[in-house]
Structure formats: C-alpha cells, structure tokens
mmCIF file of C-alpha atoms in Angstrom:
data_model
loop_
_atom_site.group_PDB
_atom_site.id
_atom_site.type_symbol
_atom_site.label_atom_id
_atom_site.label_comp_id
_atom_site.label_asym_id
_atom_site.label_seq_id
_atom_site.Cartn_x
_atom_site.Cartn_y
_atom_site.Cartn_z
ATOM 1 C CA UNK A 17 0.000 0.000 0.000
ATOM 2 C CA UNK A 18 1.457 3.146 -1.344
ATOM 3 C CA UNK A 19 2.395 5.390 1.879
ATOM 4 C CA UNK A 20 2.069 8.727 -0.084
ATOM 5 C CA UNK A 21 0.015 10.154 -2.787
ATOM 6 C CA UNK A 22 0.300 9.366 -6.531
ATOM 7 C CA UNK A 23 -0.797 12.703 -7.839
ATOM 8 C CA UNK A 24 -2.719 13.104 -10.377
ATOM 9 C CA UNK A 25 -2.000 15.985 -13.805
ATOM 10 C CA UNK A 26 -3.843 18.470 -11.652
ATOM 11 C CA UNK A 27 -1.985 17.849 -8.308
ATOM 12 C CA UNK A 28 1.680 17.934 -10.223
ATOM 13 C CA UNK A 29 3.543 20.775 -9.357
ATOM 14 C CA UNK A 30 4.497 23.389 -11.695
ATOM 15 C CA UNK A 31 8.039 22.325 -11.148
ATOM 16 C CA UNK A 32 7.854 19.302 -11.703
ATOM 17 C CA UNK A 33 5.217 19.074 -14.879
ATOM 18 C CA UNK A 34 8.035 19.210 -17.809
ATOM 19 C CA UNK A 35 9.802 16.978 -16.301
ATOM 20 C CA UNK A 36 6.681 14.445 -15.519
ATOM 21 C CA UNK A 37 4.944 14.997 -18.739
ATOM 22 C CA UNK A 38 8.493 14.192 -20.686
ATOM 23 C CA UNK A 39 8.955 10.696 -19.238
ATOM 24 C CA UNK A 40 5.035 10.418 -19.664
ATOM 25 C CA UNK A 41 5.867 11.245 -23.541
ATOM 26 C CA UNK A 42 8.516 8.574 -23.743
ATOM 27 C CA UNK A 43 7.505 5.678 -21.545
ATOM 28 C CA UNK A 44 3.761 6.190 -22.988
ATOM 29 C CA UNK A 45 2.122 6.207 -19.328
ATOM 30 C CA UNK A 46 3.403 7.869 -15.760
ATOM 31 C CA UNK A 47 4.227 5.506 -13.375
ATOM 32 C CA UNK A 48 3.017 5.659 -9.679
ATOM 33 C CA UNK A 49 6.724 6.199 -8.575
ATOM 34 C CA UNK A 50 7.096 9.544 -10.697
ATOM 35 C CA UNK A 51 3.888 10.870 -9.942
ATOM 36 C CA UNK A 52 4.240 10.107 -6.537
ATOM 37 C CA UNK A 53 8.570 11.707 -6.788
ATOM 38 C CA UNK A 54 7.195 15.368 -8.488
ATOM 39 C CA UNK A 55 5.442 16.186 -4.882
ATOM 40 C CA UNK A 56 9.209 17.318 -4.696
ATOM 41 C CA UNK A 57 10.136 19.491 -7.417
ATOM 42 C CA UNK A 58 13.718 20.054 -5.958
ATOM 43 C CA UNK A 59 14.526 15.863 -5.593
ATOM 44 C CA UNK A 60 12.408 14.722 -8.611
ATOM 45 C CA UNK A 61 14.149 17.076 -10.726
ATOM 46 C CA UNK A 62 17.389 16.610 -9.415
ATOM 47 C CA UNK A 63 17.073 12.852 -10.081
ATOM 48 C CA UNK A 64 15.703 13.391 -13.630
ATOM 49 C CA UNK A 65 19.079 15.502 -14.216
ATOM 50 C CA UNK A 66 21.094 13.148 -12.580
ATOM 51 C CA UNK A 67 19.069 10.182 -14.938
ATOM 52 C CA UNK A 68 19.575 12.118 -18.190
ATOM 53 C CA UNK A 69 23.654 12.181 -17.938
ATOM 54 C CA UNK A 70 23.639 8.781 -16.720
ATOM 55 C CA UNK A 71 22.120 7.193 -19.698
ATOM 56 C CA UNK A 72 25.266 7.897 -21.757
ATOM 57 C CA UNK A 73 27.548 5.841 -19.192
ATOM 58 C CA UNK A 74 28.466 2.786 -20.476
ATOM 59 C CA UNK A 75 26.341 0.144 -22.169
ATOM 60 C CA UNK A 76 22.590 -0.191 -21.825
ATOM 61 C CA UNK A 77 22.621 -3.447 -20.645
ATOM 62 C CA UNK A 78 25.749 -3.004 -18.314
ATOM 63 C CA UNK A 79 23.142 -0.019 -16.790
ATOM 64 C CA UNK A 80 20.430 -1.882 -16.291
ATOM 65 C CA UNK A 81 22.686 -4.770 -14.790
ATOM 66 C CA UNK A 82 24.083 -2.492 -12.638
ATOM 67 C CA UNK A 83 20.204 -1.063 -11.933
ATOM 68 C CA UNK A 84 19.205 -4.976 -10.771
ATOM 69 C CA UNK A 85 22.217 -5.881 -8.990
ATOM 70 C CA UNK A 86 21.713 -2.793 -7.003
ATOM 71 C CA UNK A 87 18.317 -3.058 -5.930
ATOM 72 C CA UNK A 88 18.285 -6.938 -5.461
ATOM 73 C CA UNK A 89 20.730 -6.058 -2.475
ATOM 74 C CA UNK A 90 18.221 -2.675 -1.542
ATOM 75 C CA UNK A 91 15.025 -5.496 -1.403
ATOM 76 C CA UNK A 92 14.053 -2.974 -3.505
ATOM 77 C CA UNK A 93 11.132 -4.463 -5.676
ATOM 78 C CA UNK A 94 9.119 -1.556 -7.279
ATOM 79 C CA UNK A 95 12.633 -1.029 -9.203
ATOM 80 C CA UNK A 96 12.986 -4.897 -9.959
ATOM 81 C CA UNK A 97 9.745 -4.803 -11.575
ATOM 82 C CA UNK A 98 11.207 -1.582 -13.131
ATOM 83 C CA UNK A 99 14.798 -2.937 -14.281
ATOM 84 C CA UNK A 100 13.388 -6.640 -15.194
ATOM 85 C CA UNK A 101 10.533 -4.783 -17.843
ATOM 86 C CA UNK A 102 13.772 -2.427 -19.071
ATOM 87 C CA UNK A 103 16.007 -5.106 -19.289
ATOM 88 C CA UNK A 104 13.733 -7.615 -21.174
ATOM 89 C CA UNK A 105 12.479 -4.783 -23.593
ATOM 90 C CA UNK A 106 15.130 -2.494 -24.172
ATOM 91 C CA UNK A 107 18.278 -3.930 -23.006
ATOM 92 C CA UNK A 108 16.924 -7.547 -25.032
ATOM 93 C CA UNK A 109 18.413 -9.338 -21.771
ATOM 94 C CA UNK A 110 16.949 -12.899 -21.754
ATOM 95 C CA UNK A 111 15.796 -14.099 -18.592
ATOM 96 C CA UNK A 112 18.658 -15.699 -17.433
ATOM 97 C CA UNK A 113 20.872 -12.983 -17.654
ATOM 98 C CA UNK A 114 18.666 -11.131 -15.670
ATOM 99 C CA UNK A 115 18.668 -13.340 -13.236
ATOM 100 C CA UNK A 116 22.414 -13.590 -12.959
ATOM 101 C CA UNK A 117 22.178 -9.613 -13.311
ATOM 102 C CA UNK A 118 20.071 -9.501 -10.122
ATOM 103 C CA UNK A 119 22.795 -11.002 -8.465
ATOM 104 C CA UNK A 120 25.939 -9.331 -9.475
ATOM 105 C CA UNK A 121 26.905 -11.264 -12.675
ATOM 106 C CA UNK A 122 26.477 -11.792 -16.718
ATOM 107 C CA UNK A 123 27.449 -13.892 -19.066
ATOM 108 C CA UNK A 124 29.626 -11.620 -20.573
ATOM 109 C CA UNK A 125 33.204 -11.407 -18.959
ATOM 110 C CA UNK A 126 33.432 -7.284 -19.183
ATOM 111 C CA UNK A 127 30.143 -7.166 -18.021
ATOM 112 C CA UNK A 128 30.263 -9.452 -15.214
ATOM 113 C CA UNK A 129 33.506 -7.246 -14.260
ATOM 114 C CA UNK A 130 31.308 -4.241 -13.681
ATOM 115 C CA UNK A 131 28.432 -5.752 -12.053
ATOM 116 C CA UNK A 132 30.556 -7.137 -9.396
ATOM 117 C CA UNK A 133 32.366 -4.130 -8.489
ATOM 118 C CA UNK A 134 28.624 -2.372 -8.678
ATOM 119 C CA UNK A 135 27.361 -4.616 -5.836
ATOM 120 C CA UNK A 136 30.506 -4.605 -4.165
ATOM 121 C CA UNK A 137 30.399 -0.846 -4.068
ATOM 122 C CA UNK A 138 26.911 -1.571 -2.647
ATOM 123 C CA UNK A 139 27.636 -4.074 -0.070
ATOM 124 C CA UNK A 140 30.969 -2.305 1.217
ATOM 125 C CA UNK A 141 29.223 0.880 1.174
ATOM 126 C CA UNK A 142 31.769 2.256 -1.179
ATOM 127 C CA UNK A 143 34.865 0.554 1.102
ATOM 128 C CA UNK A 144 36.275 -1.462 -1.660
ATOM 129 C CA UNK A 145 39.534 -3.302 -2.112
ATOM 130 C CA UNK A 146 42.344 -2.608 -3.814
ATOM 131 C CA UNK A 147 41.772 -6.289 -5.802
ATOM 132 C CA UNK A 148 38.176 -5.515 -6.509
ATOM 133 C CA UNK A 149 39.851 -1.836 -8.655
ATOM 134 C CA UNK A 150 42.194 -4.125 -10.356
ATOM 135 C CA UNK A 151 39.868 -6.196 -10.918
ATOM 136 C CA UNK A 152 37.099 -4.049 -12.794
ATOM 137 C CA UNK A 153 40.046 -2.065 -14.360
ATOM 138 C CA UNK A 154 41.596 -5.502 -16.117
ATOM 139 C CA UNK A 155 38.386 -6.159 -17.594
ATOM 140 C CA UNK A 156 38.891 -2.994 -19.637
ATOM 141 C CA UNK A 157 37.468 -0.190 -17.603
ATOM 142 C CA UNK A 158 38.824 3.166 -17.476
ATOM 143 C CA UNK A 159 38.738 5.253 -13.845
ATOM 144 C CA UNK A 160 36.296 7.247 -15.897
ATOM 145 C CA UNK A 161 33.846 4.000 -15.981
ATOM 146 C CA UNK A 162 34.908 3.126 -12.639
ATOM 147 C CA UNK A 163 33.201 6.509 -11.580
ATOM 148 C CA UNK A 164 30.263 6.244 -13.767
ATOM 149 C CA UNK A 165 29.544 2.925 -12.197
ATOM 150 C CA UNK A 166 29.511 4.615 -8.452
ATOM 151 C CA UNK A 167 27.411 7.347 -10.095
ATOM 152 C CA UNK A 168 24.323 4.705 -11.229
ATOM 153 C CA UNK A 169 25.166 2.627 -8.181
ATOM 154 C CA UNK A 170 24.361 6.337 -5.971
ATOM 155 C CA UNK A 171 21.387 6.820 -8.282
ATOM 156 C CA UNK A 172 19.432 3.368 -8.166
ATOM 157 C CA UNK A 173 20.113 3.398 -4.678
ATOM 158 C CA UNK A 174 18.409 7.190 -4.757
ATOM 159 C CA UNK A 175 15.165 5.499 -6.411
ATOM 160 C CA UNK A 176 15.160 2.202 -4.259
ATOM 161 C CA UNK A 177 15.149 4.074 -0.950
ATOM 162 C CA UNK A 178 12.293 6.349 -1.861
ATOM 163 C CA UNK A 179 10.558 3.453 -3.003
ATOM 164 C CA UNK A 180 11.228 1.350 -0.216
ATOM 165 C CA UNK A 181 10.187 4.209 1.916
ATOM 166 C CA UNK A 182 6.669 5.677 -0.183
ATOM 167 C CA UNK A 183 5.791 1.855 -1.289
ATOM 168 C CA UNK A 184 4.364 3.342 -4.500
ATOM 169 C CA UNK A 185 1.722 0.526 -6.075
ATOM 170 C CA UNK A 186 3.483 -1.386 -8.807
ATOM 171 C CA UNK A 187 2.481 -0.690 -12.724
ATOM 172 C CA UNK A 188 5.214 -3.283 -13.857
ATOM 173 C CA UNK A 189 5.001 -6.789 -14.090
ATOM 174 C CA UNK A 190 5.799 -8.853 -10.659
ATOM 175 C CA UNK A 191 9.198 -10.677 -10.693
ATOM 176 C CA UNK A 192 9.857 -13.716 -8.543
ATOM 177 C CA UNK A 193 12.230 -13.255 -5.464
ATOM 178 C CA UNK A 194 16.055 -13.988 -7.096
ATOM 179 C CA UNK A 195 16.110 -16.796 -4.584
ATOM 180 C CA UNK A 196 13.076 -18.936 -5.864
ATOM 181 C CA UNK A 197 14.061 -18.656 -9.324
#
C-alpha cells in the first residue's frame, strides 16, 4: 500500500510538470513512482538531471545490470519490476541474464567485471579493495567507468530508498524473489 500520494496531472507541481509529462511522452504512461517523486520538485528534478547524464555511461545493458544488482541487495522491488521490464524490452536481456544480473553477474566477462564491483560498491558501502579496482580495471574499464559505475550505483540506490520508503503501487510486471528462481 502506497504510503504517499500518486498525484494526479492536476496535483503535479508546476516544477515538476516538464519533467513528468516528458517521461510520460517517452515511456507512454506515468508511473506511480514519478507521480508520486514530483510532490518534490527540488529531488524529482534533481534525479531526472542526474538520470539524463547517466544514460550515456556505459552500455545499456551493463546499466540496467548495474540497476538490478543494485536493488536486489536494496530489497528494492518496485525497481525490480522496473529494471526486469527495461532489461527484457530495451536492453533484449533474456531471462537468465537477468537473473544472474540480479545477483551481481552476466554472461559476458566485461560485463560481469562491472556488475561485481557495482554490488561490491553496494555491499561495502563504497569501502572497496584494492583487488576488486584491479579487478574491474583488467576487464577494460577506465577510472572514468569506474566513476560512472559509483554514479548509477548512488542513483538506483536514490530510487530504491524512496521506493522502499513511499511503497508506490506497482504498474510493472511482478518478478519472482532472485532466490526462488
């Protein structure tokens, strides 16, 4: 049960209405987590910005790896719904890979490279290892893509909290908990 409002066209602040009605114009409806976000022009907006610049780190499907590895360790699961519909649709993850996204890994060696470090950076709280750097750097990443993975690790974790805290009613497809798959 959502604990705050989903507002409706009318109750969107002025602030926040650009910003709302664009990712109503590309995702083709508003879900209950942005229309619940614009109450806050200042945070939703912020977000949004941060969102924007993000989507030109790395690879799509490293991102939304990175998005699912970080919120399986948040419990986050309004953004698994989220990440799982992305991955499947836009990134063309198969199932499997999503699966082994939502727990720090893919199939794909480079790939797999950044996801760990992502939910290392997650689990550590940021206090990684020396061998985890090398690590994610040996698989071909520059310092440059070492911050950009911080940066979306900072900005699902942005989303999951708010969603674990607001509980906004899910408009995405249910996914099974990691473990039961």
């Amino acid at each position: 049960m959502a604990r705050t409002a989903v507002l409706n066209s009318e109750q969107v602040p002025a602030e926040s209405r650009a910003t709302l009605d664009a990712f109503t114009r590309n995702i083709g409806f508003t879900p209950n987590m942005m229309a619940s976000f614009a109450q806050s022009p200042i945070a939703f907006n912020a977000w949004a910005t941060l969102l924007a610049g993000l989507s030109k780190a790395l690879d799509v499907k490293t991102r939304d790896g990175i998005g699912l590895a970080v919120s399986e360790v948040n419990g986050c699961n309004y953004c698994l719904t989220v990440h799982s519909f992305t991955a499947a649709h836009m990134a063309k993850l198969p199932p499997d890979e999503i699966l082994l996204a939502r727990k720090g890994h893919a199939s794909e060696p480079k790939r797999d490279a950044a996801l760990q470090f992502a939910r290392k950076v997650i689990l550590t709280r940021g206090q990684v290892s020396d061998a985890d750097l090398s690590a994610v750097r040996e698989a071909g990443y520059t310092d440059a893509n070492l911050m950009e993975i911080v940066a979306l690790v900072a900005m699902y974790s942005l989303t999951n909290y708010f969603n674990n805290v607001f509980d906004p009613d899910k408009d995405f497809p249910a996914v099974a908990p990691a473990g039961s798959i």
